[in-house]
Coordinates of C-alpha atoms in Angstrom, one line a residue:
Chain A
X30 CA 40.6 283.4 120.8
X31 CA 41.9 281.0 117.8
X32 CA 44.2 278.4 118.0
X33 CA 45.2 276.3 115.2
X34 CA 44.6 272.5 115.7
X35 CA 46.0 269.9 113.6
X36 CA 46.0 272.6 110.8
X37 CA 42.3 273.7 111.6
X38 CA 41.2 276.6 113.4
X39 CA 39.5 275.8 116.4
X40 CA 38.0 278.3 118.8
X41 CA 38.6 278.2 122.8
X42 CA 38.6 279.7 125.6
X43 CA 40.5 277.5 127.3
X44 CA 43.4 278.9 129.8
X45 CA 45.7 276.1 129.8
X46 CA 46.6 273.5 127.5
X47 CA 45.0 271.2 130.1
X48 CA 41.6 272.8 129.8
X49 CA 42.3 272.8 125.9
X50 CA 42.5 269.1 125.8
X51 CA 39.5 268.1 127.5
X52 CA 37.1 270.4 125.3
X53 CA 38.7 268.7 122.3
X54 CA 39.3 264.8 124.2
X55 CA 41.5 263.4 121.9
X56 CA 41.7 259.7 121.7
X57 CA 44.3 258.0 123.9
X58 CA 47.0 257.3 123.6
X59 CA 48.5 260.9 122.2
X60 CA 50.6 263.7 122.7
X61 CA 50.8 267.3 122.4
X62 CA 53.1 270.0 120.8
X63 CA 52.7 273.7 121.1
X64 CA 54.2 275.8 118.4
X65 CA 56.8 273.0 117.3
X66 CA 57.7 271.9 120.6
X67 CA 56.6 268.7 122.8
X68 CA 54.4 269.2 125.8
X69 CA 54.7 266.3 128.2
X70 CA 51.7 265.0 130.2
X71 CA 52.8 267.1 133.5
X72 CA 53.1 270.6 131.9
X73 CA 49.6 270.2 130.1
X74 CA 48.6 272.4 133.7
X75 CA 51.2 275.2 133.4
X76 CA 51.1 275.5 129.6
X77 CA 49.0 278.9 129.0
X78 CA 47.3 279.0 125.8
X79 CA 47.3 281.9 123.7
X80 CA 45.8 283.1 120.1
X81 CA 47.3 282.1 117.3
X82 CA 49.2 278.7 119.2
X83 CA 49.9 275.9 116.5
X84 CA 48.5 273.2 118.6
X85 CA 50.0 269.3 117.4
X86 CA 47.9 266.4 118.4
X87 CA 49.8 263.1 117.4
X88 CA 48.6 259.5 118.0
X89 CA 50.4 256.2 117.3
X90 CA 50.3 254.8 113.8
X91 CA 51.8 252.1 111.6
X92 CA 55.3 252.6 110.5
X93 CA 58.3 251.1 109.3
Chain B
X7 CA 74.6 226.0 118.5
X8 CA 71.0 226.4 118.7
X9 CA 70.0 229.4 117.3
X10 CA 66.4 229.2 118.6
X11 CA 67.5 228.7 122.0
X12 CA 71.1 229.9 123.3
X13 CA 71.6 232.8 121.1
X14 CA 70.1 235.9 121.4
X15 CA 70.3 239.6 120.0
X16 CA 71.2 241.8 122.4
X17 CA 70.6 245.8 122.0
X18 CA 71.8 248.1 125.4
X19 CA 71.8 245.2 127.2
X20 CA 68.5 243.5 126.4
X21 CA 68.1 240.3 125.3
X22 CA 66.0 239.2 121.9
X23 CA 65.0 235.8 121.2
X24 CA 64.2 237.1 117.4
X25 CA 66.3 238.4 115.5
X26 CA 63.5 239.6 113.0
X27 CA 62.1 243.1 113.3
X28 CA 59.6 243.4 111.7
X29 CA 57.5 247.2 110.2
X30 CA 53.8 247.4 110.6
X31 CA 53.0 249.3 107.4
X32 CA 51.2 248.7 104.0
X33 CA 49.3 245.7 105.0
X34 CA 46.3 244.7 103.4
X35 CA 44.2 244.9 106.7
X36 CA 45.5 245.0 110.6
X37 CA 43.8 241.1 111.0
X38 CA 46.8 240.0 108.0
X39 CA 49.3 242.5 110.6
X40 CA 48.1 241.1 113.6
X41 CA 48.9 237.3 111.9
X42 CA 52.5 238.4 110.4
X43 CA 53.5 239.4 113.7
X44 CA 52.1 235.9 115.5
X45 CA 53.8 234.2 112.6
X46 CA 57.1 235.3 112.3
X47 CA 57.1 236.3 116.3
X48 CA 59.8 239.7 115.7
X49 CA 61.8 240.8 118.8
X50 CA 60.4 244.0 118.1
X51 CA 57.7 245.9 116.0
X52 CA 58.3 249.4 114.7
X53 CA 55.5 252.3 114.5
X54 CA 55.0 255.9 114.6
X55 CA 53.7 258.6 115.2
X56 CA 51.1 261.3 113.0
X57 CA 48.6 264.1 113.7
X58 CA 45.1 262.9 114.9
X59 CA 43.0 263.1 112.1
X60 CA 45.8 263.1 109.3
X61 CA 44.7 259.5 108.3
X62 CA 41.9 257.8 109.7
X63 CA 42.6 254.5 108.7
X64 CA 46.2 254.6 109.9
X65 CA 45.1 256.1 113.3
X66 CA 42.5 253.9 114.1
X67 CA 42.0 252.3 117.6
X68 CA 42.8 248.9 115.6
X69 CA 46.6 249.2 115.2
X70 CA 46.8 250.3 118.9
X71 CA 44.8 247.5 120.4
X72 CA 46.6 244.8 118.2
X73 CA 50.1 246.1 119.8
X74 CA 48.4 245.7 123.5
X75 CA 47.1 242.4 122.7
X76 CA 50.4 241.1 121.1
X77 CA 52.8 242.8 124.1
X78 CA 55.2 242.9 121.5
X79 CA 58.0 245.4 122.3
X80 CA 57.6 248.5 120.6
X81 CA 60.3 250.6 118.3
X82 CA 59.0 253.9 117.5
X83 CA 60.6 255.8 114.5
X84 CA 61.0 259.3 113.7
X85 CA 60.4 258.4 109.8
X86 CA 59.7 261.8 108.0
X87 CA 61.8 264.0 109.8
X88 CA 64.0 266.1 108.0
X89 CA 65.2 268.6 110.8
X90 CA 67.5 267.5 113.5
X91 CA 64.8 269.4 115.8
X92 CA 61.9 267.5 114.6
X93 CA 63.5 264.7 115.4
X94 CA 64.0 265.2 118.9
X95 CA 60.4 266.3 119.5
X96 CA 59.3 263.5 117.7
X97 CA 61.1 261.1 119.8
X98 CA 59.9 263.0 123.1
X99 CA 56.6 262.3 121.8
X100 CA 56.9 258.7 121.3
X101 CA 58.6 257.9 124.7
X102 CA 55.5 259.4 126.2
X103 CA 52.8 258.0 123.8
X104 CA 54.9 254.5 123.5
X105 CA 56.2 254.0 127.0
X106 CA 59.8 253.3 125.8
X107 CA 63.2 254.8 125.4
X108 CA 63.3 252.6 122.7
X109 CA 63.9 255.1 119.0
X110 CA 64.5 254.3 115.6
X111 CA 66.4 257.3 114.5
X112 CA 65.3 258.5 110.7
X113 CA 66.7 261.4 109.9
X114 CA 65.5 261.8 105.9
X115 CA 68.0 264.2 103.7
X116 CA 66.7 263.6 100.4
X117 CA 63.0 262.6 99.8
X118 CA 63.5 260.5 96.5
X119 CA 65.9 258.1 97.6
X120 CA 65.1 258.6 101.6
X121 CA 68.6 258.5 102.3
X122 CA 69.3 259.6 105.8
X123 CA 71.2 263.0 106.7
X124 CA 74.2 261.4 107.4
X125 CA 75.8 265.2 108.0
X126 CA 73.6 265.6 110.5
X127 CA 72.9 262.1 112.1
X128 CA 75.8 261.4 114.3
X129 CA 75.0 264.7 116.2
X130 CA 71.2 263.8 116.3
X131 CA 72.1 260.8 117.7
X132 CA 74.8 262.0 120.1
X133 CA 71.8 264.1 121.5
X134 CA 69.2 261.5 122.0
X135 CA 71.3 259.9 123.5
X136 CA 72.5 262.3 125.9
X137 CA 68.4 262.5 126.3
X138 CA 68.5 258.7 127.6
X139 CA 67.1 256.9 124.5
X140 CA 67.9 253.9 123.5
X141 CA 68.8 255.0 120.0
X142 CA 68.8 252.7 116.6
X143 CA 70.0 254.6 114.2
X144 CA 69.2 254.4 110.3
X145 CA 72.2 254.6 108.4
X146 CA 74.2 254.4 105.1
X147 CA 76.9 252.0 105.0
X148 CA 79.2 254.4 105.1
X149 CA 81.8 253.2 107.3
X150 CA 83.2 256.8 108.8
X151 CA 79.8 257.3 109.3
X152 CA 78.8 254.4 111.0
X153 CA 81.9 254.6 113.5
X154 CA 81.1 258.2 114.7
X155 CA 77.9 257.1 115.4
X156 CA 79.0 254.2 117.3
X157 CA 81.9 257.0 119.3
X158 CA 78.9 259.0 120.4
X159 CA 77.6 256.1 122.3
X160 CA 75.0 254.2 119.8
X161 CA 75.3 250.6 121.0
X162 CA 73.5 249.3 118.2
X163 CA 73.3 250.6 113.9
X164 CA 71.5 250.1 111.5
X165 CA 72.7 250.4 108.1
X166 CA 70.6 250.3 104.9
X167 CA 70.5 247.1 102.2
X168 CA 69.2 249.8 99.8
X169 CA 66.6 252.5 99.7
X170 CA 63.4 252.1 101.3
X171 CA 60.9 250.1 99.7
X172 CA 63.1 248.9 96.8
X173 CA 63.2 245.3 97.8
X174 CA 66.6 245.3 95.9
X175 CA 68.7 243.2 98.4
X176 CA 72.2 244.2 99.6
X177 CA 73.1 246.5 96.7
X178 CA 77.1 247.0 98.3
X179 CA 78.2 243.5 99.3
X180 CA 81.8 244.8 99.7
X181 CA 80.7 247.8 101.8
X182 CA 78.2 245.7 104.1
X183 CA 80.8 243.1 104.7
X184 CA 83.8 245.8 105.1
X185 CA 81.7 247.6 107.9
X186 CA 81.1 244.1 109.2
X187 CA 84.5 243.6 110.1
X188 CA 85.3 247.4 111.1
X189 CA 82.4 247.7 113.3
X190 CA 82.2 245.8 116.4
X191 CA 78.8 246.9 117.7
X192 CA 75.4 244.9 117.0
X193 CA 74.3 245.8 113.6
X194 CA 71.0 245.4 112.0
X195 CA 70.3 245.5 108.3
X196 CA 67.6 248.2 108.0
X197 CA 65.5 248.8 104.5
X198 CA 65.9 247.3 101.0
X199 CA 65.5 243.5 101.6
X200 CA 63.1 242.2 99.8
X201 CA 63.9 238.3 99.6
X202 CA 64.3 235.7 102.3
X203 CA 67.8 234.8 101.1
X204 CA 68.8 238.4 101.4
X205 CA 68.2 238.7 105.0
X206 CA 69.6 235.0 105.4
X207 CA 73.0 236.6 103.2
X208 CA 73.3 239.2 105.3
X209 CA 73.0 237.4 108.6
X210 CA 76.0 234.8 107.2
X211 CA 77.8 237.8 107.0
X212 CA 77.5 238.1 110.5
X213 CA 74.9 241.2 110.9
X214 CA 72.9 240.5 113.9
X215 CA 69.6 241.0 112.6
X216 CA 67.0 242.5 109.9
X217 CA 64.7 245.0 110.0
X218 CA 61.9 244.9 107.4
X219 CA 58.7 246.2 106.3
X220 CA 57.7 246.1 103.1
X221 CA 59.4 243.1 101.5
X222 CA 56.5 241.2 103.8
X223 CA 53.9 243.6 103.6
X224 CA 53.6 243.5 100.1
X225 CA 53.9 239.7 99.2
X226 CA 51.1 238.3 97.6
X227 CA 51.0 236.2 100.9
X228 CA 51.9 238.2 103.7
X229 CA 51.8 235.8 106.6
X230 CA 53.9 232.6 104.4
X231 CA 56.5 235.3 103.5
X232 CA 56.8 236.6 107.4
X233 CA 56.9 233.2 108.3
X234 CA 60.0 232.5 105.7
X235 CA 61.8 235.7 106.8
X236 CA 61.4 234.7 110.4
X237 CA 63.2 231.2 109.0
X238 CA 65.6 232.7 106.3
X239 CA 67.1 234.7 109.6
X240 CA 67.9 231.6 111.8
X241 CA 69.1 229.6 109.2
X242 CA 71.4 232.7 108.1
X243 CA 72.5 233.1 111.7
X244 CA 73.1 229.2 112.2
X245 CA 75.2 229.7 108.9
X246 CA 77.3 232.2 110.8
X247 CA 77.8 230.4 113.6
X248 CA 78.8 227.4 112.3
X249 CA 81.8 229.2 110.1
X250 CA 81.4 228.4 106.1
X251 CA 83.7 226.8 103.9
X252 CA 85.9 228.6 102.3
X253 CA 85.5 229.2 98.4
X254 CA 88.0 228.1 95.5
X255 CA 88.7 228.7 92.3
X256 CA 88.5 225.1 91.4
X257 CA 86.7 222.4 91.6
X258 CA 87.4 219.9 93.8
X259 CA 85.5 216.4 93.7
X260 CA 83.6 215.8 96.8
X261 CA 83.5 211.7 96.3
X262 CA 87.1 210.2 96.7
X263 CA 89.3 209.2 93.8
X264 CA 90.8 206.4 95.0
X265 CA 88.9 202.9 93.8
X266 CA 87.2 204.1 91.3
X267 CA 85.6 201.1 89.0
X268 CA 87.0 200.3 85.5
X269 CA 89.9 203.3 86.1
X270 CA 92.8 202.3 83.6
X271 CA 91.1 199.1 82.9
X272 CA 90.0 200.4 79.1

């Protein structure tokens, strides 16, 4: 199946958002979203992943 | 009073020996960041959060390590939101990703000036809030506005100078030191400054504290002018504290008259 990844299609098999995360290992520290909503650390397991899911990978940057 | 030593800000209940917070944006490089912050030595620095990828430079390990290495206590924004909802996931995020309940709360309603949404701030904040963060909300200095932010539990405002960025200085004297006297709770001036002596003015008015970015990011010498902001605040504070004189319309000599040589002698 597809998912959509930071705006890029990215193909997985992964079941949950768990398995999702370590084929794409992000770099720590982040967070997730799914389809516009946050995903904390302890649902990552019971967060089913499913074609077409807008997946948000965010990481700390410089702000004002 | 000593403001170096007995007087700190204090936000929900914490204490700050700084009065200066201080942005972490538009440096020339993160070693210049990494020396404003040592400089100036803020109570807090603000950062955000963006997708992985979206800017390399921005996201790089750098910025992340320097904050670690500092242990400087972290505000995360929501800067670039425009929906109430965005906000709230955005702040989600940063409590996990930051480790603090700590939020600045941008809500953005019109992208050319980057006023906030000050229809839909107070009910954005009331929510955060009921959510358990720490909220700081950007504001305008509208005074209705301010209070009902302050009645749905924000124990701490942050009301603009001017738009982002500008550098203008207090633009509204008269509605900065109106809402100074209406509004009880701690109140730092957020966005516009862009001198010392317009942080140090707005401290003698009795604001408890800037919050800037820009104004030091983009001096020609970023680490001098964090160090003179970190100075313009105390000595606008100390001002405060020790009660001005107050102003007349004439002048009035400061040597006395009495004895003066040759008077009526001609």
């Amino acid at each position: 199946m597809q998912v959509i990844i930071n705006l890029e299609p990215f193909q997985t098999s992964a079941k949950h958002l768990q398995e999702l995360i370590s084929e794409i290992t992000p770099k720590s520290p982040f967070g997730i979203a799914k389809n516009g909503t946050f995903i904390p650390k302890s649902a990552y397991l019971e967060t089913q992943v499913q074609d077409g899911d807008k997946i948000e990978v965010i990481s700390p940057v410089t702000g004002g | 009073m000593n403001a170096d030593q007995n007087d700190c800000l204090e936000l929900y209940g914490h204490q700050f020996p700084s009065r200066l917070l201080l942005g972490t944006s538009r440096y020339p490089s993160p070693a210049v960041l990494e020396s404003c912050i040592q400089e100036s030595k803020p109570a807090m620095v603000t950062a955000s959060l963006r997708r992985q990828g979206a800017n390399p430079e921005q996201i790089s390990s750098g910025f992340w390590d320097i904050l670690k290495k500092l242990n400087v206590p972290i505000l995360p924004n929501t800067a670039g939101c425009h929906r109430p909802e965005e906000v709230i996931q955005v702040a989600h995020m940063a409590r996990e990703v930051f480790e603090t309940d700590w939020i600045k709360l941008e809500l953005i309603g019109d992208d050319y000036t980057l006023q906030p949404d000050t229809l839909h701030l107070v009910a954005t904040a009331e929510r955060l809030i009921k959510d358990g963060f720490k909220v700081l909300p950007y504001c305008t200095d509208d005074l209705i506005l301010c209070q009902g932010l302050v009645d749905v539990g924000c124990q701490a405002i942050m009301p603009w100078a001017a738009p982002i960025g500008t550098g203008k200085g207090p633009i509204n004297p008269y509605a900065l030191k109106l809402l100074r006297e209406r509004i009880s709770v701690p109140m730092i001036i957020d966005a516009g400054l862009g001198l010392p002596s317009h942080a140090t003015m707005v401290l003698e008015w009795g604001y408890d504290g800037v919050l800037l970015n820009t104004a030091v990011a983009l001096a020609h010498n970023p680490i001098k002018m964090a160090n003179a902001f970190a100075g313009a605040v105390k000595a606008g504070r100390e001002a405060f504290l020790a009660g001005a004189m107050l102003e007349h319309e004439q002048a009035q000599a400061s040597t006395p008259n009495l004895g003066i040589p040759f008077w009526h002698q001609s």
